[in-house]
CSV table of C-alpha atoms (C1' of nucleotides) in Angstrom, one decimal:
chain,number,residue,atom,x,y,z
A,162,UNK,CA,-0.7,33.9,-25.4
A,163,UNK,CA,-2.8,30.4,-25.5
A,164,UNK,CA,-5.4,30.4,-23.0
A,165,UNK,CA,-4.9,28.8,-19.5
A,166,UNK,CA,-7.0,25.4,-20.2
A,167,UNK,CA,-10.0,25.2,-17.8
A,168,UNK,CA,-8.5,23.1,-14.5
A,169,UNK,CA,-10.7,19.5,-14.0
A,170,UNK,CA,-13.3,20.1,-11.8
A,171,UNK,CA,-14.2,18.2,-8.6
A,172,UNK,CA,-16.8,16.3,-10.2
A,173,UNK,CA,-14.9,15.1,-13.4
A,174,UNK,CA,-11.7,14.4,-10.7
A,175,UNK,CA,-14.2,11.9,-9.0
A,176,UNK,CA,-16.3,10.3,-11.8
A,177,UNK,CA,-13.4,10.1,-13.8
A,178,UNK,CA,-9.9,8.9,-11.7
A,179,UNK,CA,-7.8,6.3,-12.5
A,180,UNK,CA,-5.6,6.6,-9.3
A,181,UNK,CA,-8.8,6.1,-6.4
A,182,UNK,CA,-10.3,3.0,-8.9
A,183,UNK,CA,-7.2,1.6,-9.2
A,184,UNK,CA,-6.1,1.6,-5.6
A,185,UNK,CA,-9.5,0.6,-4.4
A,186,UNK,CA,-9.6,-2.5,-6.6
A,187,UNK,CA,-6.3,-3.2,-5.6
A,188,UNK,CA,-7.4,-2.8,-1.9
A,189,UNK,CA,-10.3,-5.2,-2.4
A,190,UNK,CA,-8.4,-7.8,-4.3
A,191,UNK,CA,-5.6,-7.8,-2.2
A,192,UNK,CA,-7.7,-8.9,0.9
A,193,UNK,CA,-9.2,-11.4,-1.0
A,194,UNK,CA,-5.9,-13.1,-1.6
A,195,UNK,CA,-5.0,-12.9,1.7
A,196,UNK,CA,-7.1,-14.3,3.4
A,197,UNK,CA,-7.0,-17.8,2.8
A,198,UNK,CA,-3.5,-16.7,3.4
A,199,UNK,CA,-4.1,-15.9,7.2
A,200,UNK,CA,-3.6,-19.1,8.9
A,201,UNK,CA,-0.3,-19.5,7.2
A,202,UNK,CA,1.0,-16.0,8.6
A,203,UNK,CA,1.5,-15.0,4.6
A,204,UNK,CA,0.0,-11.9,2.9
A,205,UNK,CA,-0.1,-12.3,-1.1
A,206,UNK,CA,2.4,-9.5,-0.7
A,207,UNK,CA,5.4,-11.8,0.3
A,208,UNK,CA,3.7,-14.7,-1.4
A,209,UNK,CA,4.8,-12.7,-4.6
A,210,UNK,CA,8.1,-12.7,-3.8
A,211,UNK,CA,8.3,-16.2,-2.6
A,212,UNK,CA,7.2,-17.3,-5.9
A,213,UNK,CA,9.5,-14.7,-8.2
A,214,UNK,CA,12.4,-16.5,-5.8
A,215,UNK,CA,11.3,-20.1,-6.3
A,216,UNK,CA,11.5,-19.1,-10.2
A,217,UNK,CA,14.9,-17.4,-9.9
A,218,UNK,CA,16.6,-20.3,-7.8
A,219,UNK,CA,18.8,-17.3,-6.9
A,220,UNK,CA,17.7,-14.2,-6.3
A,221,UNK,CA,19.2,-10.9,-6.5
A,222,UNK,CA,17.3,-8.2,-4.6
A,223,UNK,CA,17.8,-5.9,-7.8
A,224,UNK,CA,16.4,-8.3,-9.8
A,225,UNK,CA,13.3,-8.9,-8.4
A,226,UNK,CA,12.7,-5.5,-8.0
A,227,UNK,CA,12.8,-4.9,-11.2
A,228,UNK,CA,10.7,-7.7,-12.3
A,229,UNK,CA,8.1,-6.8,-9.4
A,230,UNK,CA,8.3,-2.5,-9.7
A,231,UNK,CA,9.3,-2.5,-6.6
A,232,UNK,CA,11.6,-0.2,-4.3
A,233,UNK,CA,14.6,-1.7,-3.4
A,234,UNK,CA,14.1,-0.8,0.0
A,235,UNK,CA,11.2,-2.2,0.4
A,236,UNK,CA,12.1,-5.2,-0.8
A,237,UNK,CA,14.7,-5.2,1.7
A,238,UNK,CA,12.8,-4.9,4.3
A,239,UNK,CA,10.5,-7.4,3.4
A,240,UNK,CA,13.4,-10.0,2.9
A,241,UNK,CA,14.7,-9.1,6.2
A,242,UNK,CA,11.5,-10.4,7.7
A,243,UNK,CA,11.0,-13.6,5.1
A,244,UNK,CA,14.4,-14.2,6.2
A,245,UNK,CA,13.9,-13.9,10.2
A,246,UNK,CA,11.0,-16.5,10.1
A,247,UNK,CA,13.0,-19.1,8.2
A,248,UNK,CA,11.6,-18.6,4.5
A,249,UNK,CA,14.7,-17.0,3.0
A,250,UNK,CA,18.1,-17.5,2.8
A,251,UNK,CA,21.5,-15.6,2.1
A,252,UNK,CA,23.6,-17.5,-0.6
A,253,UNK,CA,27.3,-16.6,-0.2
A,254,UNK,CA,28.5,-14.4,-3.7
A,255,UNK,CA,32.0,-13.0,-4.6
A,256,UNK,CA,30.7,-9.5,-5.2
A,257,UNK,CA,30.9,-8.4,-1.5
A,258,UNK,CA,27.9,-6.2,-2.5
A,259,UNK,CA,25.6,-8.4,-3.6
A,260,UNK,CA,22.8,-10.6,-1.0
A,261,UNK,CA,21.7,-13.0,-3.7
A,262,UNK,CA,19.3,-15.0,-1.6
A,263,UNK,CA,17.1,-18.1,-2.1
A,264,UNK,CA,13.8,-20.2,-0.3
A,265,UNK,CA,14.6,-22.4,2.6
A,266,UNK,CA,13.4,-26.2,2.3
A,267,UNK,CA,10.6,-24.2,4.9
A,268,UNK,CA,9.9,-21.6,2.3
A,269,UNK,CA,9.5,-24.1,-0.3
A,270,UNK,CA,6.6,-25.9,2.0
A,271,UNK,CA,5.0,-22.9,3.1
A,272,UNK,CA,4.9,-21.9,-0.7
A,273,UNK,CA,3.3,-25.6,-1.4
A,274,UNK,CA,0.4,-24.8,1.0
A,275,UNK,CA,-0.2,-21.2,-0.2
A,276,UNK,CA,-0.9,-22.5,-3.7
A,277,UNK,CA,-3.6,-24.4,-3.0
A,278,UNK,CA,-6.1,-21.1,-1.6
A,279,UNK,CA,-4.4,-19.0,-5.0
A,280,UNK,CA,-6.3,-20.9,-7.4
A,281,UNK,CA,-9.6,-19.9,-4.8
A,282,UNK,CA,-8.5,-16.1,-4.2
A,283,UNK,CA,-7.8,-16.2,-8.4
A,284,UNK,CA,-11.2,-17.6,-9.5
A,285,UNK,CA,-13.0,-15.2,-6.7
A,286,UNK,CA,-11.0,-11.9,-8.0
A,287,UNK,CA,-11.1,-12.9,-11.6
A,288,UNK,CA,-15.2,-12.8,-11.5
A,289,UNK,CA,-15.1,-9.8,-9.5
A,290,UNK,CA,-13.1,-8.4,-12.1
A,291,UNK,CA,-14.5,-10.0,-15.3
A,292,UNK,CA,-11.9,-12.1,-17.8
A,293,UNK,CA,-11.7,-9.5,-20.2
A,294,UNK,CA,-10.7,-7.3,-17.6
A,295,UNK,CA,-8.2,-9.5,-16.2
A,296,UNK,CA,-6.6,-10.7,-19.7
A,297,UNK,CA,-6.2,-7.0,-20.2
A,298,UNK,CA,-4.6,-6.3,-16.8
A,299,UNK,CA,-2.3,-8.7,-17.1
A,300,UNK,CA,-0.8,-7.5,-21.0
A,301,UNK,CA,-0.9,-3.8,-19.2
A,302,UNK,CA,1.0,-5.6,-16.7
A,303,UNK,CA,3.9,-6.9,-19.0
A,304,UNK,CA,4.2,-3.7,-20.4
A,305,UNK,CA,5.1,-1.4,-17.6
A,306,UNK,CA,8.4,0.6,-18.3
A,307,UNK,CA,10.9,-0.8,-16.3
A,308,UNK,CA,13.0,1.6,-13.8
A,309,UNK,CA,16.8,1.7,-16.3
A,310,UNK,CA,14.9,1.5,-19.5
A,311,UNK,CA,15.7,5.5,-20.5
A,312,UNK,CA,19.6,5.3,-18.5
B,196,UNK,CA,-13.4,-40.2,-2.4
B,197,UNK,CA,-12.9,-37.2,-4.7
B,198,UNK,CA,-9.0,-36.9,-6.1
B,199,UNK,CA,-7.4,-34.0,-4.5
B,200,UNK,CA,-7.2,-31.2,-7.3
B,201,UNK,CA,-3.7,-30.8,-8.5
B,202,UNK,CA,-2.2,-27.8,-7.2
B,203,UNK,CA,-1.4,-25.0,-9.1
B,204,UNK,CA,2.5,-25.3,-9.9
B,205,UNK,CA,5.0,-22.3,-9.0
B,206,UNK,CA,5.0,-21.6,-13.1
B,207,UNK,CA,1.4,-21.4,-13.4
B,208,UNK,CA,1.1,-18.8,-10.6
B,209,UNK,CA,3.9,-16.7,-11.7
B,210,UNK,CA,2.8,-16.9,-14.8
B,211,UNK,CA,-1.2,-16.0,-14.4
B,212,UNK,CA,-1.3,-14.3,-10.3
B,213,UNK,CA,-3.5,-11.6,-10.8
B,214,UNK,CA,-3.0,-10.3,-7.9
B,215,UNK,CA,1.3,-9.7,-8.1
B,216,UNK,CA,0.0,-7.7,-12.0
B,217,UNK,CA,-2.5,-5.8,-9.8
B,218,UNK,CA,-0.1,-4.8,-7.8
B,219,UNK,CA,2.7,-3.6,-9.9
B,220,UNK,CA,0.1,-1.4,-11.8
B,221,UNK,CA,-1.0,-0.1,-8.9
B,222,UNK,CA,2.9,0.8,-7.3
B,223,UNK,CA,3.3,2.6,-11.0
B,224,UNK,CA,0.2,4.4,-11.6
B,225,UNK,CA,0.3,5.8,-7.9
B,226,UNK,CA,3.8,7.2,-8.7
B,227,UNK,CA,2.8,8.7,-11.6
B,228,UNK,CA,-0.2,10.4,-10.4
B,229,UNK,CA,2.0,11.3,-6.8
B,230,UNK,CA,4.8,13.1,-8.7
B,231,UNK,CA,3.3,16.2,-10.0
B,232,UNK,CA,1.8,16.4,-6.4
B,233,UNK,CA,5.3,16.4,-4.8
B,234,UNK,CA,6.0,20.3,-4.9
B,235,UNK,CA,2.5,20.5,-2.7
B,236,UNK,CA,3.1,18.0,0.1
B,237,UNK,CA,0.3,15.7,-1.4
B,238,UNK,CA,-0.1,12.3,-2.6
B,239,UNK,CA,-3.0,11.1,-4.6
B,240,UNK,CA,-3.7,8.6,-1.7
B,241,UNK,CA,-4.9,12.2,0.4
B,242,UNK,CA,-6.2,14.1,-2.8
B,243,UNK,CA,-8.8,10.9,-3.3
B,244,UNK,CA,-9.8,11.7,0.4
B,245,UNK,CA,-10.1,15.6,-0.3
B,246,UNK,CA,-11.7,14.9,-3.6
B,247,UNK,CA,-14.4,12.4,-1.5
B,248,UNK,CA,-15.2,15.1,0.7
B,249,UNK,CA,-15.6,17.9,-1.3
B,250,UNK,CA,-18.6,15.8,-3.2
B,251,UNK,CA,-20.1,15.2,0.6
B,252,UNK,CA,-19.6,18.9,2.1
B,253,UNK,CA,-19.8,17.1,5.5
B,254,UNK,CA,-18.2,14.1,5.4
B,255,UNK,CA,-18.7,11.4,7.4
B,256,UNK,CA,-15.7,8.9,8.1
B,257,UNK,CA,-17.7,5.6,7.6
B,258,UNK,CA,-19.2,6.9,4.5
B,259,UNK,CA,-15.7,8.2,3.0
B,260,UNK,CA,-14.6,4.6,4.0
B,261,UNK,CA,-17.9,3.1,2.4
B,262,UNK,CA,-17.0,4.5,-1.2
B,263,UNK,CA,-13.4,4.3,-1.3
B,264,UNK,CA,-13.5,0.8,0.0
B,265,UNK,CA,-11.1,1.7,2.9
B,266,UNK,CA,-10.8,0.8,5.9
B,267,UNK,CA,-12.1,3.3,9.1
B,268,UNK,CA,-8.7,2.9,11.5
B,269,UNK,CA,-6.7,4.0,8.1
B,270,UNK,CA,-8.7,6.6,7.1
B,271,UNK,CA,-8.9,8.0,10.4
B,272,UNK,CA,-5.0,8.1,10.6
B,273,UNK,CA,-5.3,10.3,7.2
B,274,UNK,CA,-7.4,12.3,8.6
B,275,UNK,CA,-5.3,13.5,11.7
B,276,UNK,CA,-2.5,13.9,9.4
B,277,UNK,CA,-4.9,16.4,7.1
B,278,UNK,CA,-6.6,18.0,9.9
B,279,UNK,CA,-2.6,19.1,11.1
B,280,UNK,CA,-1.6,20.5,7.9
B,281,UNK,CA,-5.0,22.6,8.1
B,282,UNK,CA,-6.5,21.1,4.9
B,283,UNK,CA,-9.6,18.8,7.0
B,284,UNK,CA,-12.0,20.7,9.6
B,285,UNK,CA,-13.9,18.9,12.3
B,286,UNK,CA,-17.6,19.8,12.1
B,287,UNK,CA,-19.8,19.7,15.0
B,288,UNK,CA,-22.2,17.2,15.8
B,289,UNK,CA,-25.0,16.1,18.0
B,290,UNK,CA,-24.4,12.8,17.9
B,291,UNK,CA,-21.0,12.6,20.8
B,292,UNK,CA,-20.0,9.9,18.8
B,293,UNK,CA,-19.2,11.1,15.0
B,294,UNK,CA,-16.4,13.4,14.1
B,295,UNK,CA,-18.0,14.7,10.5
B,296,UNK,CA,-15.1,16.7,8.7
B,297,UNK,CA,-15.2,19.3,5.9
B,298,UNK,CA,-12.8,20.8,4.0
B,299,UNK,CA,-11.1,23.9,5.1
B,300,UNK,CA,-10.4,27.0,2.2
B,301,UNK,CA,-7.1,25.5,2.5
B,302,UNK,CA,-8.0,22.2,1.2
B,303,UNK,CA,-10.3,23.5,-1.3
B,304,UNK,CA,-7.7,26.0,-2.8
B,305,UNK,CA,-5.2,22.8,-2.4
B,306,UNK,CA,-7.3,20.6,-4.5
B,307,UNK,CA,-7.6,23.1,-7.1
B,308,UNK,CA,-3.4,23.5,-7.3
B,309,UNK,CA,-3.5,19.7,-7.7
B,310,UNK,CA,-6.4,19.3,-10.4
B,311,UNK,CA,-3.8,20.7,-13.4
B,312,UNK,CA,-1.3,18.0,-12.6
B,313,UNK,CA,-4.1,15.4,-12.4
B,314,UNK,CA,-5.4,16.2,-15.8
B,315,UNK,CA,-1.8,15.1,-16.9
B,316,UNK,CA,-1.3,12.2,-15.0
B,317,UNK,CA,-4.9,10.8,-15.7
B,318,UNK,CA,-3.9,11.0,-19.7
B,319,UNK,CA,0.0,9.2,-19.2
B,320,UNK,CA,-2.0,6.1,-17.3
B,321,UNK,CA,-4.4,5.6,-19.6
B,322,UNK,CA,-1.9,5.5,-22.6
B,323,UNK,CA,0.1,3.0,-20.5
B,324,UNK,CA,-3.1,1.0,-19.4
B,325,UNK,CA,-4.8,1.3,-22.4
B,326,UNK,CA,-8.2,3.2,-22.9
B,327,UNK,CA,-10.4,-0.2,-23.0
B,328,UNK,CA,-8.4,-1.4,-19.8
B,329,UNK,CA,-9.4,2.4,-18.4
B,330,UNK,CA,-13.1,2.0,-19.4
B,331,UNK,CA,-13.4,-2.0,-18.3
B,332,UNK,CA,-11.6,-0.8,-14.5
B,333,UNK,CA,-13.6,1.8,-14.2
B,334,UNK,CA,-16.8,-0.3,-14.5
B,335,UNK,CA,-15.5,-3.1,-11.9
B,336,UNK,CA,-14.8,-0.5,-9.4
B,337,UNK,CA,-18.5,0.6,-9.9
B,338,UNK,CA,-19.2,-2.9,-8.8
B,339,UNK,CA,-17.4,-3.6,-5.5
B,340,UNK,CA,-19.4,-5.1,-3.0
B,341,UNK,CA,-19.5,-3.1,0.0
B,342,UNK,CA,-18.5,-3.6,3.7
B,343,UNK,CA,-22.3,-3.9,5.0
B,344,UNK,CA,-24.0,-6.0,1.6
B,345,UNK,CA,-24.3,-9.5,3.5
B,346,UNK,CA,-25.1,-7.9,7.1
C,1,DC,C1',-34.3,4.2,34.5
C,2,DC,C1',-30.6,1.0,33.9
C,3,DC,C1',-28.0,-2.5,31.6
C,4,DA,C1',-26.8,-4.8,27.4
C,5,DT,C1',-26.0,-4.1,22.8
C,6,DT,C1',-24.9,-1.7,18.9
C,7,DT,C1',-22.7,2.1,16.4
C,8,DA,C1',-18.9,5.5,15.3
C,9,DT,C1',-14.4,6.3,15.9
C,10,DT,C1',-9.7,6.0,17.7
C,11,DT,C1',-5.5,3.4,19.3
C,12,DG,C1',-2.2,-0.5,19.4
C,13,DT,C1',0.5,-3.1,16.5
C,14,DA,C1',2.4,-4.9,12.3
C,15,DT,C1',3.4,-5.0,7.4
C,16,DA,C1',3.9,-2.4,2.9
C,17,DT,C1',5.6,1.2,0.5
C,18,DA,C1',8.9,4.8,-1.3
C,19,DC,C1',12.4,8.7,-1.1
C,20,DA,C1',16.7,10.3,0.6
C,21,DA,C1',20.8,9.3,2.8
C,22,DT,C1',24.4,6.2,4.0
C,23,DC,C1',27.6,2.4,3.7
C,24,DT,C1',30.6,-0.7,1.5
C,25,DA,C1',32.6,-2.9,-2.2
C,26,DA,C1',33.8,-3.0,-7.1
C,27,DT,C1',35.4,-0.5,-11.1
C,28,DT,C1',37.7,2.8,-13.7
C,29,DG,C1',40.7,6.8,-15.1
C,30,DG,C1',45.0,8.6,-14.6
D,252,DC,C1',48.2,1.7,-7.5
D,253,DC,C1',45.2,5.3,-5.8
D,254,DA,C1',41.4,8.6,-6.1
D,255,DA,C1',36.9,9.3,-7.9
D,256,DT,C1',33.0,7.2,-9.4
D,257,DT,C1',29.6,3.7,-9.8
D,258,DA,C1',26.8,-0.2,-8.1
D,259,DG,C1',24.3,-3.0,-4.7
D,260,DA,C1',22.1,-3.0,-0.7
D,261,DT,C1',20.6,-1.2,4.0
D,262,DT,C1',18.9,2.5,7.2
D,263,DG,C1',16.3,6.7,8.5
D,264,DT,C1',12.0,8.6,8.1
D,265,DA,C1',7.2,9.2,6.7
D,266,DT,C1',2.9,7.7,4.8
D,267,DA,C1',-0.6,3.9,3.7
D,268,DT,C1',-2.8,0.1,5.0
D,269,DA,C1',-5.6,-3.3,7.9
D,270,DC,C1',-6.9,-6.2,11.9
D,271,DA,C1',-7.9,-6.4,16.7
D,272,DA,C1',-8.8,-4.1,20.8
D,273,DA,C1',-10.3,-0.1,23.3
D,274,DT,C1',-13.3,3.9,24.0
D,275,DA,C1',-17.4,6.3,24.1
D,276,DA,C1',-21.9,7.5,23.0
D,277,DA,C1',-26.5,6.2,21.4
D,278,DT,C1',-30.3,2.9,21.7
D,279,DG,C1',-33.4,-0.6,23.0
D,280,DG,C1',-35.6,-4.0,26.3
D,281,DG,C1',-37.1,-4.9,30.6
DNA sequence: CCCATTTATTTGTATATACAATCTAATTGG
DNA sequence: CCAATTAGATTGTATATACAAATAAATGGG
């Protein structure tokens, strides 16, 4: 019989997690990308997806999903609202399935004017941050296991 | 007249956003520290909260909010949620206005069923973030500004 | 003592997020 | 060619999140 390892306790849980620093910077850098964002109606949120769009030409939900780690379903319900205000289209495809979809001449714009308070929110968040930080965040970034890599 | 700064091209922002990387990491780490906390009915996004107040003993909402950089309508929305499922306790108050909270033996024994998954989760995110990336997020989080500095 | 202000929190509303279930079309095995 | 499976996406449901507005209690100035 090993012995039962001693659990964490509260205090190591709190000086110590990942998880609570991690969602707190996220929370704080988030905001500051999004608000020069405000007067456009954008959050950094759909900017991302604007942007892996405008690289894609077309875009297949799965696709970005993959490339952003995100839930297909929320991707669909963001598209369905990118999509009601004129930023997104639906690009006709044989595979009945599929809902490729690409930015509007509109999306394109609104895109052009969100780029010019990123390279603001970017300097801002990469101080808070420090470089080092920030260069390292980003390799993490490319490594992430993506969802079909162990199908 | 000063020559408009180029704007950042679609590229460079897909290529250098720190805010999309942020992001990501922050959708995959959540999942991994959420699913060992499935079979209880938790998520780490509550646990941080129960963690936070079991530091305080009587926990005030704005200073929860303070340190985990969150805002009051949202945690106060957690709260109701945790106060149903018996975990949270309202303590009383003189001041009318403040709703204090504590955690109930419930939440406390809770906490302690979630620590051993933590332990585990806390060890697979920093092999995936790295244990510089870790030390260096740990350290920025320490240096959020907070709500009230420039009041 | 009362009114204006400030403080602590909750509510209204909207987006973001993910899991589970569903739907529909393509594919594949027989 | 059809039945069973697989693949791509949407829908149902619940939590997480924040901004703006509302509520309510304390406080401070006259």
């Amino acid at each position: 019989m090993k012995p039962t390892p001693a659990l964490p306790t509260v205090d190591t849980i709190a000086a110590e997690c990942l998880a609570v620093r991690l969602r707190m910077i996220n929370r704080v850098v988030t905001n500051i990308y999004d608000e020069p964002l405000r007067p456009l109606g954008l959050k950094v949120s759909q900017m991302n997806i604007l942007v892996a769009a405008a690289k894609l030409k077309v875009a297949r939900p799965a696709e970005i999903c993959d490339r952003l780690h995100l839930d297909v379903s929320t991707l669909s319900r963001n598209v369905e609202r990118m999509k009601a205000r004129g930023w997104l289209e639906v690009v006709p495809d044989e595979d009945g399935r599929a809902q490729p979809f690409r930015l509007t001449a509109e999306g394109r714009k609104l895109l052009r004017k969100a780029s010019a308070g990123w390279r603001k929110s970017q300097e801002q968040a990469t101080k808070l941050l420090g470089k080092k930080t920030v260069q390292l965040l980003c390799e993490a970034a490319g490594r992430l296991p993506h969802a079909d890599s162990n199908r």
